[in-house]
mmCIF file of C-alpha atoms in Angstrom:
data_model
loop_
_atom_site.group_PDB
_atom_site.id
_atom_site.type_symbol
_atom_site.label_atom_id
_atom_site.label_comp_id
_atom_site.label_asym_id
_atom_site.label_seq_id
_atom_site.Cartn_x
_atom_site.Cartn_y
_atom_site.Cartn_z
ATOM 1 C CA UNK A 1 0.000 0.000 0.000
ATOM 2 C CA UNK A 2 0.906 3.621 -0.687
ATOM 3 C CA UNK A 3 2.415 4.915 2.127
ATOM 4 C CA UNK A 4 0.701 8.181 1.565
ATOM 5 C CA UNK A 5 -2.366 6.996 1.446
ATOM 6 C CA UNK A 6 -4.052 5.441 4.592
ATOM 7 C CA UNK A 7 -6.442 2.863 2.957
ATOM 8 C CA UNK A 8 -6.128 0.233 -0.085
ATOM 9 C CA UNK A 9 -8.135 0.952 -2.098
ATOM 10 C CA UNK A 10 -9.940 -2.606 -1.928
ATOM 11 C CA UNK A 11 -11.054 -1.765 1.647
ATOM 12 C CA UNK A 12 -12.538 1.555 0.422
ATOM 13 C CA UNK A 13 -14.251 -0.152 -1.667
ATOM 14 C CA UNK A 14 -16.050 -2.376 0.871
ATOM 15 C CA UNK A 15 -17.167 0.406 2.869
ATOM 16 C CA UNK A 16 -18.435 1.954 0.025
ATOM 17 C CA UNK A 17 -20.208 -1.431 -0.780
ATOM 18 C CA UNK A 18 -21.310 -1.640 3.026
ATOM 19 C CA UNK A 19 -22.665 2.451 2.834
ATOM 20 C CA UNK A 20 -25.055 1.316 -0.261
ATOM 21 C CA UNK A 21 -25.763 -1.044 1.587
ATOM 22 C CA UNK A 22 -27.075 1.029 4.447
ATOM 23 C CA UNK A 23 -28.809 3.368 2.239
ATOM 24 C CA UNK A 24 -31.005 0.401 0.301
ATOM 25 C CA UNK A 25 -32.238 -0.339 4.026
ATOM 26 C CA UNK A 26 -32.724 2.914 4.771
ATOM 27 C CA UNK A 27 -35.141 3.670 1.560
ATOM 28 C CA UNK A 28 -32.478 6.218 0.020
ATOM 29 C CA UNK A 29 -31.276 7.007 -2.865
ATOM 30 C CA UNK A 30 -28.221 9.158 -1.348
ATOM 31 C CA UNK A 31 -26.721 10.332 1.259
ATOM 32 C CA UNK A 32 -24.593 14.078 1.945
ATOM 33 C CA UNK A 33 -22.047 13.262 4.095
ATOM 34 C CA UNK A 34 -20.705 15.901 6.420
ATOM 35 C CA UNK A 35 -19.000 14.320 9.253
ATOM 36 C CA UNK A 36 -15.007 14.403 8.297
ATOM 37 C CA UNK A 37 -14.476 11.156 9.818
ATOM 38 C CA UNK A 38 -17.243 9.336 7.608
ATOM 39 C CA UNK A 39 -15.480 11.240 4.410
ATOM 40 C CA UNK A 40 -12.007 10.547 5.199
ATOM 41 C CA UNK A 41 -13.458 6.470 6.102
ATOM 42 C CA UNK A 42 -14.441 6.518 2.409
ATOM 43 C CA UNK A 43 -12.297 7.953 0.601
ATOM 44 C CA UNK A 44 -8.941 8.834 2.529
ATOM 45 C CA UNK A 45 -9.055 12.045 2.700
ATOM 46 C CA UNK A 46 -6.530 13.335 5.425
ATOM 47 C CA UNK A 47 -5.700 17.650 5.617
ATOM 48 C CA UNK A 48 -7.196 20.089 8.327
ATOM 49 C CA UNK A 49 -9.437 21.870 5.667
ATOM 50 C CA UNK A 50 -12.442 20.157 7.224
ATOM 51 C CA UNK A 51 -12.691 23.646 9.801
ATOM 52 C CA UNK A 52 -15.163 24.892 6.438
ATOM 53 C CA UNK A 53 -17.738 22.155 5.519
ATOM 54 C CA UNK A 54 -17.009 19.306 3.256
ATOM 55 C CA UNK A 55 -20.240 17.533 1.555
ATOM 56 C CA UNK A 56 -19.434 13.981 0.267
ATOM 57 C CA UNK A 57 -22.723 13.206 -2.102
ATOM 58 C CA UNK A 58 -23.316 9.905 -2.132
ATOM 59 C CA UNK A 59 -25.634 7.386 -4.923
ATOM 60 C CA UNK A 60 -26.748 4.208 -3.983
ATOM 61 C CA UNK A 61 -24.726 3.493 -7.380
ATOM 62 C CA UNK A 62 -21.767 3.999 -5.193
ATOM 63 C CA UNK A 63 -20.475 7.201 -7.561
ATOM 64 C CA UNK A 64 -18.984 10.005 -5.073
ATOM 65 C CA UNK A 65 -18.527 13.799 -4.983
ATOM 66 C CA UNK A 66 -16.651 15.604 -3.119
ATOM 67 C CA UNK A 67 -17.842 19.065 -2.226
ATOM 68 C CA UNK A 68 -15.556 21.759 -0.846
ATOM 69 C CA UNK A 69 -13.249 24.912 -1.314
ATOM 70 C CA UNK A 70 -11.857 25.015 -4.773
ATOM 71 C CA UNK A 71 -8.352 25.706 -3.307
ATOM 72 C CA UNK A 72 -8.245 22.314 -1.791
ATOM 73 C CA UNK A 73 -8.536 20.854 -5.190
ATOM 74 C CA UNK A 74 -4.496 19.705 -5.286
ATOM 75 C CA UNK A 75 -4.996 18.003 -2.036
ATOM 76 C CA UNK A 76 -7.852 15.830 -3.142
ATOM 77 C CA UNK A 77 -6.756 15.257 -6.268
ATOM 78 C CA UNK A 78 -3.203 13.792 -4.551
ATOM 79 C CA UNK A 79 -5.733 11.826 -1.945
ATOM 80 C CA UNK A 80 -8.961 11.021 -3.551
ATOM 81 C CA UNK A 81 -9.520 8.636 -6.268
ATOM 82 C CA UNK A 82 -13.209 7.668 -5.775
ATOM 83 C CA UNK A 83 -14.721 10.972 -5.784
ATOM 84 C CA UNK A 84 -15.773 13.459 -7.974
ATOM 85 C CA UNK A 85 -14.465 17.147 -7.044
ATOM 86 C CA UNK A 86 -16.934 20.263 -7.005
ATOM 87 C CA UNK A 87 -15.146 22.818 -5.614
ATOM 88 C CA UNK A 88 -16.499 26.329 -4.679
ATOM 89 C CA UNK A 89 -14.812 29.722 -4.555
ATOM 90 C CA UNK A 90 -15.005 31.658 -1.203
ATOM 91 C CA UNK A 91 -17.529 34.020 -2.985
ATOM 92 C CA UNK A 92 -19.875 31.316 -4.075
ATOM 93 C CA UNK A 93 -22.151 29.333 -1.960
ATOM 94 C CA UNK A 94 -21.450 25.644 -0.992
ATOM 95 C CA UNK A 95 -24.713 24.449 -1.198
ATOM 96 C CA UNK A 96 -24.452 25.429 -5.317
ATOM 97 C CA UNK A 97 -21.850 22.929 -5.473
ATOM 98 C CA UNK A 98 -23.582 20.251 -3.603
ATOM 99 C CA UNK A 99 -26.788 20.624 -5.497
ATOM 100 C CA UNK A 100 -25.144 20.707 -8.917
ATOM 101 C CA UNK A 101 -23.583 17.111 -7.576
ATOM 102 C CA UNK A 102 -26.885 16.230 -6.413
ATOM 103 C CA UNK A 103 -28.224 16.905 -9.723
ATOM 104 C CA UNK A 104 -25.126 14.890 -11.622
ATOM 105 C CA UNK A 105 -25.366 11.437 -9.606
ATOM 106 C CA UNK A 106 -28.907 11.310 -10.870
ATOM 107 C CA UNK A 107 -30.535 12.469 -7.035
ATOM 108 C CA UNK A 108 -32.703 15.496 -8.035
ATOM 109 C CA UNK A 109 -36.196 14.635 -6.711
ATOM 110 C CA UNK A 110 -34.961 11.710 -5.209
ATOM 111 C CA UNK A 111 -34.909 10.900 -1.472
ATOM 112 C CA UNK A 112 -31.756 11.730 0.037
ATOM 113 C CA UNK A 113 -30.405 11.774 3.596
ATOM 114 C CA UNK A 114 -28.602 14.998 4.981
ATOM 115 C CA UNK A 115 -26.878 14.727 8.697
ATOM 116 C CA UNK A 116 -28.620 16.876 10.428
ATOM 117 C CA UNK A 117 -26.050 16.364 13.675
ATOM 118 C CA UNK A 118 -22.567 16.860 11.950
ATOM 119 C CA UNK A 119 -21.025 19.655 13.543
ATOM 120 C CA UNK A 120 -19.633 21.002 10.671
ATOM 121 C CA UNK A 121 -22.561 21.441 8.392
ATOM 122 C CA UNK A 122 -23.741 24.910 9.574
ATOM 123 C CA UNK A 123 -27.834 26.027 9.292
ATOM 124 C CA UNK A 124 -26.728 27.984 6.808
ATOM 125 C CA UNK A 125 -25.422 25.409 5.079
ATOM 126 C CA UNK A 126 -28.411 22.521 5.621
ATOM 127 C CA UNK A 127 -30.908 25.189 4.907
ATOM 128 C CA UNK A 128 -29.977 26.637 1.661
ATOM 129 C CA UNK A 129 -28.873 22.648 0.820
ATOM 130 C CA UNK A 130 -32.065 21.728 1.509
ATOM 131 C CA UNK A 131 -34.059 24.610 -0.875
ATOM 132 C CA UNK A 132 -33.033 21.919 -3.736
ATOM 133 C CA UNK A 133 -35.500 19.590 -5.425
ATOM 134 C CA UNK A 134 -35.001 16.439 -3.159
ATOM 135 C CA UNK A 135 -37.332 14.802 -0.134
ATOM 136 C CA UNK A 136 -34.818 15.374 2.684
ATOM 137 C CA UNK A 137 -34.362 13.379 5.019
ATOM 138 C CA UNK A 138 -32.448 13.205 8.583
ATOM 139 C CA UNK A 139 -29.836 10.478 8.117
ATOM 140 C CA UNK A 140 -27.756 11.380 11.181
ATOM 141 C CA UNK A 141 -25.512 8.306 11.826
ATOM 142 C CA UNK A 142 -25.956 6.406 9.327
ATOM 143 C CA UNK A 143 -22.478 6.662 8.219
ATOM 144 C CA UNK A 144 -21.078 6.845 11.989
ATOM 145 C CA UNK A 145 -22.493 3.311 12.836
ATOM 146 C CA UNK A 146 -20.353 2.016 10.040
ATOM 147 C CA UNK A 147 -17.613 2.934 11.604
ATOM 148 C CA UNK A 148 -18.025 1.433 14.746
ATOM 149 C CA UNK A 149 -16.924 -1.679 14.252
ATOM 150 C CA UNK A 150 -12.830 -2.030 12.861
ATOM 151 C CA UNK A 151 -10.892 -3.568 10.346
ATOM 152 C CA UNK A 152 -7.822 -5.845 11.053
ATOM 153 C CA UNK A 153 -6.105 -2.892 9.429
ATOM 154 C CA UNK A 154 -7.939 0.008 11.415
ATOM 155 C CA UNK A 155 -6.979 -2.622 14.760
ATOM 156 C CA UNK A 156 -3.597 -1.976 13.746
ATOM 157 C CA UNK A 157 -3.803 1.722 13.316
ATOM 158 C CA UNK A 158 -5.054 1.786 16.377
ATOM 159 C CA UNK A 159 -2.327 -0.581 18.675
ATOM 160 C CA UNK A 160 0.071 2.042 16.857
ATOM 161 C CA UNK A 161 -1.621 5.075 18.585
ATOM 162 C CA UNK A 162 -1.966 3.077 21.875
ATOM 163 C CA UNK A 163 1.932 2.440 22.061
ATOM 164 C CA UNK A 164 2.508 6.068 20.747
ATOM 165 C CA UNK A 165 0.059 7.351 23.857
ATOM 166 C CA UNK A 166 1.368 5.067 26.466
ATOM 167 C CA UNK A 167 5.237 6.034 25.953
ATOM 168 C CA UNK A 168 4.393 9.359 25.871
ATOM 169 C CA UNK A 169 2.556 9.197 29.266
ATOM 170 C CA UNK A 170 5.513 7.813 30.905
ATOM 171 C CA UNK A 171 7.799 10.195 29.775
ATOM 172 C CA UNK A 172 5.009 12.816 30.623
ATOM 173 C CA UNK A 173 5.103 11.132 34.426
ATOM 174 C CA UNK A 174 8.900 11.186 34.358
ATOM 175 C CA UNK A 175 8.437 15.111 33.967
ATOM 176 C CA UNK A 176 6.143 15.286 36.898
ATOM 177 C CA UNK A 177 8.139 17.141 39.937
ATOM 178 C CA UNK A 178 8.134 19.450 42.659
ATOM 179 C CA UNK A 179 8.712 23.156 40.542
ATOM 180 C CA UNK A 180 7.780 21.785 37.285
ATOM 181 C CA UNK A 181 5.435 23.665 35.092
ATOM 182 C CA UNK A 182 2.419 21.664 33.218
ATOM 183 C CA UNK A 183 4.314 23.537 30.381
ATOM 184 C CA UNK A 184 7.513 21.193 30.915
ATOM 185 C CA UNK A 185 4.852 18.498 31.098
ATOM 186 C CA UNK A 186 2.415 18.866 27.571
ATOM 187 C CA UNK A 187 6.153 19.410 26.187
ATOM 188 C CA UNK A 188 7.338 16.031 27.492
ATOM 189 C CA UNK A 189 4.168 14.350 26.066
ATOM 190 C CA UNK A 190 4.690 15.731 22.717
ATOM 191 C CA UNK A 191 8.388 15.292 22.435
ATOM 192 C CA UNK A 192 7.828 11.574 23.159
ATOM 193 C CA UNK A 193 4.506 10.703 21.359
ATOM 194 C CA UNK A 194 5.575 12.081 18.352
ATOM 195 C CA UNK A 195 8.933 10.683 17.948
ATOM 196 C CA UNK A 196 6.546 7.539 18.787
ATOM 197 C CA UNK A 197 5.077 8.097 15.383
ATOM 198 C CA UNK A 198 2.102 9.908 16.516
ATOM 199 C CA UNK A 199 0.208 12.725 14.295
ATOM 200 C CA UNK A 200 -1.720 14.921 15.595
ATOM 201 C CA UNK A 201 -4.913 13.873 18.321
ATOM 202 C CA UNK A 202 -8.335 14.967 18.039
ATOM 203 C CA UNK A 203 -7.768 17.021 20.833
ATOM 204 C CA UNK A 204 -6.054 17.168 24.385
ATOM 205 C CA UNK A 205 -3.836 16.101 26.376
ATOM 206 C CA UNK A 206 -5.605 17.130 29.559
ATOM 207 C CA UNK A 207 -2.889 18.419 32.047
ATOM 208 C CA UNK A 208 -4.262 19.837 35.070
ATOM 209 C CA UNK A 209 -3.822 20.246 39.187
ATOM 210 C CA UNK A 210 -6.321 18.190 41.588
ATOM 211 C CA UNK A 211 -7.979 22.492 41.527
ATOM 212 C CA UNK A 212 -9.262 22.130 38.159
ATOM 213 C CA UNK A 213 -10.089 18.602 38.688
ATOM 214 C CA UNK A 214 -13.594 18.466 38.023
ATOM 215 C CA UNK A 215 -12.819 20.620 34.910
ATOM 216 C CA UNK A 216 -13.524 18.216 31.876
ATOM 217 C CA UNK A 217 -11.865 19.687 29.007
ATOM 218 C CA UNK A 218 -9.298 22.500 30.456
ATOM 219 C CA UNK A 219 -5.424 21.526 30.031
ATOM 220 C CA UNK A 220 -2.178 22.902 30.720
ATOM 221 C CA UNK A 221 -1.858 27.076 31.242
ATOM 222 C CA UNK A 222 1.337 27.380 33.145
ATOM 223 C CA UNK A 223 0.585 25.979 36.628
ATOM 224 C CA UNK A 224 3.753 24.668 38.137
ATOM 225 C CA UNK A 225 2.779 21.828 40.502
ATOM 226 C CA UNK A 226 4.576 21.570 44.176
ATOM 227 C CA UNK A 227 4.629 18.514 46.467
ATOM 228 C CA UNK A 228 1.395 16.783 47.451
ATOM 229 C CA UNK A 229 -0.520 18.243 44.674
ATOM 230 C CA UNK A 230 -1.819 15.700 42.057
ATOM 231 C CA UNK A 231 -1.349 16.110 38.521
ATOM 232 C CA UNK A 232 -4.283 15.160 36.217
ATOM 233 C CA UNK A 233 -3.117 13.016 32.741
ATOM 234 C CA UNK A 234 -5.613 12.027 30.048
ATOM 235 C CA UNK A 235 -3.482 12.157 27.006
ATOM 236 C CA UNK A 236 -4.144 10.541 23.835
ATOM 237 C CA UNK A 237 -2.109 9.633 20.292
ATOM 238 C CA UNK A 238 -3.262 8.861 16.598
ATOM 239 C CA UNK A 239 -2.397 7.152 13.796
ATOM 240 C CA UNK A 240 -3.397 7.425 10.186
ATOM 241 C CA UNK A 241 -6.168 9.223 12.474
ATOM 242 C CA UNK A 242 -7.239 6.926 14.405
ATOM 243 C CA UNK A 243 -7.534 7.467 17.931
ATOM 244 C CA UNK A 244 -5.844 6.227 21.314
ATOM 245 C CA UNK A 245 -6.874 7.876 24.620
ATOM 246 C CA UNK A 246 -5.443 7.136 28.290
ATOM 247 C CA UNK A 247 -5.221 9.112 31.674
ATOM 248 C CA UNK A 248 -3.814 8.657 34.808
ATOM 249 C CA UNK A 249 -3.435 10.506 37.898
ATOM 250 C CA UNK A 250 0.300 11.133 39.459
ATOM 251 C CA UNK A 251 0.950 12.894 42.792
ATOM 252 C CA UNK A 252 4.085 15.091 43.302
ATOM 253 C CA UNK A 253 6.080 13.821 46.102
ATOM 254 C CA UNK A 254 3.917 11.928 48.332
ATOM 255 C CA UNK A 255 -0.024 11.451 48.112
ATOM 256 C CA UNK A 256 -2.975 11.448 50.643
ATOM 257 C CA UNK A 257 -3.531 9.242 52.988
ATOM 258 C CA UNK A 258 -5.985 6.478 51.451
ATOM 259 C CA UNK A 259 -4.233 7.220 47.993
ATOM 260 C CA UNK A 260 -3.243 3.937 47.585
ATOM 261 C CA UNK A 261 -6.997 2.536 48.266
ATOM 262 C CA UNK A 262 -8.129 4.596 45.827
ATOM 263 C CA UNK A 263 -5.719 3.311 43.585
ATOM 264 C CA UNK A 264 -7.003 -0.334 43.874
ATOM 265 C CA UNK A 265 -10.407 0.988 43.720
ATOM 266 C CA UNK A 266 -9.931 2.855 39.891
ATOM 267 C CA UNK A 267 -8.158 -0.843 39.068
ATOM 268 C CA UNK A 268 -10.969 -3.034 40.318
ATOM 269 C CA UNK A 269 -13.441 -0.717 38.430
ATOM 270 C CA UNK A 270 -11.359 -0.741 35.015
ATOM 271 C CA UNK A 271 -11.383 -5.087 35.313
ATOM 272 C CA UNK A 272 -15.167 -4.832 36.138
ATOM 273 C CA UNK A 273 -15.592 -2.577 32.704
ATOM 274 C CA UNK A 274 -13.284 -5.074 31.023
ATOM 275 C CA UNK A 275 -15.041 -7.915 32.092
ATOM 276 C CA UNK A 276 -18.625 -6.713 30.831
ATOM 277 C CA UNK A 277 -17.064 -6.022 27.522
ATOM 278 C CA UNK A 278 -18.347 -8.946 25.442
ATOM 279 C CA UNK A 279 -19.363 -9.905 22.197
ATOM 280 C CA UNK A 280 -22.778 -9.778 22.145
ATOM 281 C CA UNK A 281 -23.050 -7.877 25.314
ATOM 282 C CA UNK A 282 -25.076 -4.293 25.645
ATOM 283 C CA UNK A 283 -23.057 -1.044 26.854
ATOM 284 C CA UNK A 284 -24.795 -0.358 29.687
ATOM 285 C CA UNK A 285 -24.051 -3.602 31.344
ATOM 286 C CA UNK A 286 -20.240 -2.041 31.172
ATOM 287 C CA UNK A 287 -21.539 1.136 33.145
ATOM 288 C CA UNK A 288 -23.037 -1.239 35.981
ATOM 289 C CA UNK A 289 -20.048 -3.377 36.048
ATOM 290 C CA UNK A 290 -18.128 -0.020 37.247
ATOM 291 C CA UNK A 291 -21.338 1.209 39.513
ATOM 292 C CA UNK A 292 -21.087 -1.827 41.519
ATOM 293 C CA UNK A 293 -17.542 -1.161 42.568
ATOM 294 C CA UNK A 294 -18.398 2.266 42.940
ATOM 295 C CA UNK A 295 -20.968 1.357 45.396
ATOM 296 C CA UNK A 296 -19.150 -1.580 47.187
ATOM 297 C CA UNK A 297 -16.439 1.142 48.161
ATOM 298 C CA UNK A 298 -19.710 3.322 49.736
ATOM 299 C CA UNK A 299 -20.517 5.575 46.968
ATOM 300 C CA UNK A 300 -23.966 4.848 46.768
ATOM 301 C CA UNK A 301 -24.471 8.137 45.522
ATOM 302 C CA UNK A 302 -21.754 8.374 42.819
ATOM 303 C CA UNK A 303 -22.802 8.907 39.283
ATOM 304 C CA UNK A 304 -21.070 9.539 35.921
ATOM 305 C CA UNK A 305 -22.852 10.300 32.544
ATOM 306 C CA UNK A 306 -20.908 7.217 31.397
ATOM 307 C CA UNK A 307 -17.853 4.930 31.710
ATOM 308 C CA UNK A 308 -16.226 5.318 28.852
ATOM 309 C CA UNK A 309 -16.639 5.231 24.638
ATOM 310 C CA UNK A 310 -16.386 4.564 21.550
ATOM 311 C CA UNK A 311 -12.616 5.925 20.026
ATOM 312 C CA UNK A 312 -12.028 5.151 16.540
ATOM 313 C CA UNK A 313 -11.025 7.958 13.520
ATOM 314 C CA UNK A 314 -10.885 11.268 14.882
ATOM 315 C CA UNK A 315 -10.451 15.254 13.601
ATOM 316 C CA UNK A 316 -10.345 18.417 16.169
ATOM 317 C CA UNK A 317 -12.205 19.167 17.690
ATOM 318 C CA UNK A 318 -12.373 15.681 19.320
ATOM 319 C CA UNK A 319 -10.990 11.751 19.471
ATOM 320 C CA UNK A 320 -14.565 10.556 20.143
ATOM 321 C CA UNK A 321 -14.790 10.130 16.503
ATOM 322 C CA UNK A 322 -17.280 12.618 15.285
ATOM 323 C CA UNK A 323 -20.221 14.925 16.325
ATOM 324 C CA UNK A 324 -21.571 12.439 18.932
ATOM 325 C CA UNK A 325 -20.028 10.754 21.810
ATOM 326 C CA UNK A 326 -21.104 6.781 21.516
ATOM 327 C CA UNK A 327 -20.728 5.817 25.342
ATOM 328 C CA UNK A 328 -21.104 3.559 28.025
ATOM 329 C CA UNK A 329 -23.647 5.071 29.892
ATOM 330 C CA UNK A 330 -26.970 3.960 32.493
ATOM 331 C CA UNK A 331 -29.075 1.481 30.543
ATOM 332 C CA UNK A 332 -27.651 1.589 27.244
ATOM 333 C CA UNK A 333 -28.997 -0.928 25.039
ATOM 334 C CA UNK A 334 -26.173 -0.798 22.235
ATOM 335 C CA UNK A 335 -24.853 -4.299 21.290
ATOM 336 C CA UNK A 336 -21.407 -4.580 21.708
ATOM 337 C CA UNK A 337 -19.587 -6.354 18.383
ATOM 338 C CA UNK A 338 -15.906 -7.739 17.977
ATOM 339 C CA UNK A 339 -13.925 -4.795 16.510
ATOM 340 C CA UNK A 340 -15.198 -1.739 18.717
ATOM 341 C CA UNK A 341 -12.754 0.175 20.529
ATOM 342 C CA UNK A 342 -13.375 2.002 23.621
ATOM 343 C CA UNK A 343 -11.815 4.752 25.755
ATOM 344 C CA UNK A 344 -12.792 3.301 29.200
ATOM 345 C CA UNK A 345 -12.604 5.334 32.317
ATOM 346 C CA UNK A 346 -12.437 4.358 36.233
ATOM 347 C CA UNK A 347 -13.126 7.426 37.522
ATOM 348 C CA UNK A 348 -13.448 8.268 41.169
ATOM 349 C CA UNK A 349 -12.853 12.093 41.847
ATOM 350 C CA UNK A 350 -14.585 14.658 43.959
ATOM 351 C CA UNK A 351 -15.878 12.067 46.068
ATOM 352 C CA UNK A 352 -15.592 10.323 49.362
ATOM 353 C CA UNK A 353 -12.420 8.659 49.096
ATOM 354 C CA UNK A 354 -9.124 10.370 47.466
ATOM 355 C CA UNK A 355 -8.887 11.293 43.795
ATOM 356 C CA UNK A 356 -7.622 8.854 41.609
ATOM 357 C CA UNK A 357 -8.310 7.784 37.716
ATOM 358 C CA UNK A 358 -7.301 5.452 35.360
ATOM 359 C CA UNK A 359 -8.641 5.033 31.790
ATOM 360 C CA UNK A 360 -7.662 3.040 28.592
ATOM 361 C CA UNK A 361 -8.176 2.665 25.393
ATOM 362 C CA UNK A 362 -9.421 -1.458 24.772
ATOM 363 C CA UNK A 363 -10.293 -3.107 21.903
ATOM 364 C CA UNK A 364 -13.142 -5.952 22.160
ATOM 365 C CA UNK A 365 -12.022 -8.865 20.663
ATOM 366 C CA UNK A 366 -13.642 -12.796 20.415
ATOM 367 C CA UNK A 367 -11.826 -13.205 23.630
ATOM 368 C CA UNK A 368 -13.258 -10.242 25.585
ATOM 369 C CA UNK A 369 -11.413 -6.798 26.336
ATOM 370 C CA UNK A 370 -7.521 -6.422 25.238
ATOM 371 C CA UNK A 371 -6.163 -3.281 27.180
ATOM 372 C CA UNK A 372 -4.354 -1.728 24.447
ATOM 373 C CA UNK A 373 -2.665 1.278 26.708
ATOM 374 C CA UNK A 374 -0.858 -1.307 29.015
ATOM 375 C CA UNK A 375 2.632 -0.228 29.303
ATOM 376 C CA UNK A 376 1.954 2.908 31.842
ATOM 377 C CA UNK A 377 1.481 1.410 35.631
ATOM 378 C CA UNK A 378 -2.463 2.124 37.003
ATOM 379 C CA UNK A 379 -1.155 1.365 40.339
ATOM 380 C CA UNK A 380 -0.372 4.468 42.657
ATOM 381 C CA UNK A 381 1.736 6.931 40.857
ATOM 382 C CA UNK A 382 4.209 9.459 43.479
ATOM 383 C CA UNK A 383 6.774 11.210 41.523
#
């Protein structure tokens, strides 16, 4: 395979295949794509022009356009061999160049699905779209439940990120002293992780004090942590975009009494996820796998929105893989299927007991759950 190109194209064309698929049982006859990790799953393409809206147009023929800024024409046409390009100038509108496409693959008055969640298909954008002679329809995930489930290839992508993520977490812990700045920290990370052959993540690390704790998506700003303070990690690493997340917790020079309970605790709740991750299994049985521990420790009253999620390709603003966030949460009734890859959290802060965390990224095999991010220690962490 071209090493500049992430995907042969004999497995594009089997998610293609597997996309008509899903519009014949749907009742379509097309599909606009919007989500960047659905169009760069079908056709490869890999740049950081997705921050203004991309439209893949889709026929349940399996022909492909590509809809975007004219001056990303050289990049597709060095990526992209399965799709069309309609490119628009800055003064034109995109929704001309998605109808016209609409209108070429045979769709006009047809009934076509538009994701009406993708995050990067504005109002403007869907509305004017949707002025054009087709019955619209909401087709929101469609293409994102394709994804779920990976490839031996994507599997590989993804153990690639998950060694890239844990060495860079160690050498992130090996910066982790009494004076050092979260700056010297983020910088160890990235040193490490990329040398480790990592692009880019969706988004992060996280690198924050035991303060800023409960903060979910702050990082690094020039703290400089002293001893007994706690330094938050939840890093992550890609490759070929796919996504590996991780976190652990690390105290500076000695932690809390009751630290090292805590510690055990975060490790008996990540086996009890691990454990209810099986073939053929539903997602919320992995949520009250981790409850349970929760509430054998005497957190009866401890809650999360979830335990963890689905990781797989990933573009900033996020590694969850998209505009939604598949998870592990309360009563979930999602099948779980060999090939899904999760970002699984133990998570006990701002509770009773001392802060501690430990998360992973695992891959659900025929066997069960394979920790992929098992290099860095869970155990309790004192630098």
């Amino acid at each position: 395979m071209d090493n500049t190109r992430p995907f042969p194209a004999s497995e594009l064309q089997q998610r293609l295949q597997r996309t008509c698929a899903a519009l014949a049982e749907n009742s379509l006859d097309g599909l606009l794509i919007s989500v960047p990790e659905s169009i760069y799953w079908l056709t490869g393409l890999d740049h950081w022009g997705f921050f203004a809206a991309h439209v893949l147009v889709l026929n349940r023929n399996g022909e492909m356009a590509l809809c975007c800024r004219a001056m990303e024409k050289i990049t597709v046409d060095n990526q992209v061999e399965n799709a069309a390009f309609y490119g628009h100038r800055d003064d034109e509108e995109l929704s001309d160049a998605v109808l016209k496409a609409v209108a070429d693959l045979g769709l006009k008055g047809g009934r076509v699905g538009i994701e009406k969640r993708s995050l990067f298909l504005t109002p403007r954008h869907a509305e004017l779209i949707q002025q054009g002679d087709a019955h619209w329809v909401d087709a929101s995930g469609i293409a994102d439940d394709l994804r779920q489930v990976k490839s031996a290839l994507e599997v590989e992508y993804t153990r690639k990120a998950a060694r890239a993520a844990d060495l860079g977490t160690l050498a992130a812990i090996e910066a982790v002293r009494d004076g050092a700045s979260d700056y010297e920290i983020a910088a160890a990370y990235h040193d490490r992780m990329i040398r480790e052959g990592s692009e880019y993540p969706g988004f992060g690390p996280f690198i924050r004090p035991t303060t800023r704790l409960g903060e979910e998506h702050t990082t690094w700003r020039g703290e400089v942590f002293q001893n007994g303070d706690a330094v938050f990690l939840e890093t992550c690493a890609a490759f070929r975009k796919y996504q590996a997340p991780m976190g652990r917790l690390a105290y500076v020079g000695s932690a809390p009494e009751g630290a090292e309970q805590s510690a055990e605790l975060a490790i008996a709740g990540m086996k009890a996820i691990c454990a209810a991750l099986t073939p053929g299994g539903k997602a919320g049985d992995a949520y009250d796998a981790w409850r349970e521990v929760a509430v054998s420790a005497g957190l009866h009253d401890y809650e999360r929105h979830h335990c963890g999620y689905m990781v797989g390709i990933g573009f900033p603003p996020s590694w969850t893989g998209g505009s939604m966030v598949t998870s592990l949460f309360p009563n979930s009734e999602r099948t779980l299927e060999t090939g899904m890859v999760f970002h699984a959290h133990s998570w006990f802060t701002n509770t009773d007991v001392v802060d501690y965390f430990v998360s992973n990224t695992v891959l659900l095999t025929e066997n069960g759950a394979e920790i992929l991010t098992n290099t860095t220690p869970e155990t309790l962490i004192i630098r």
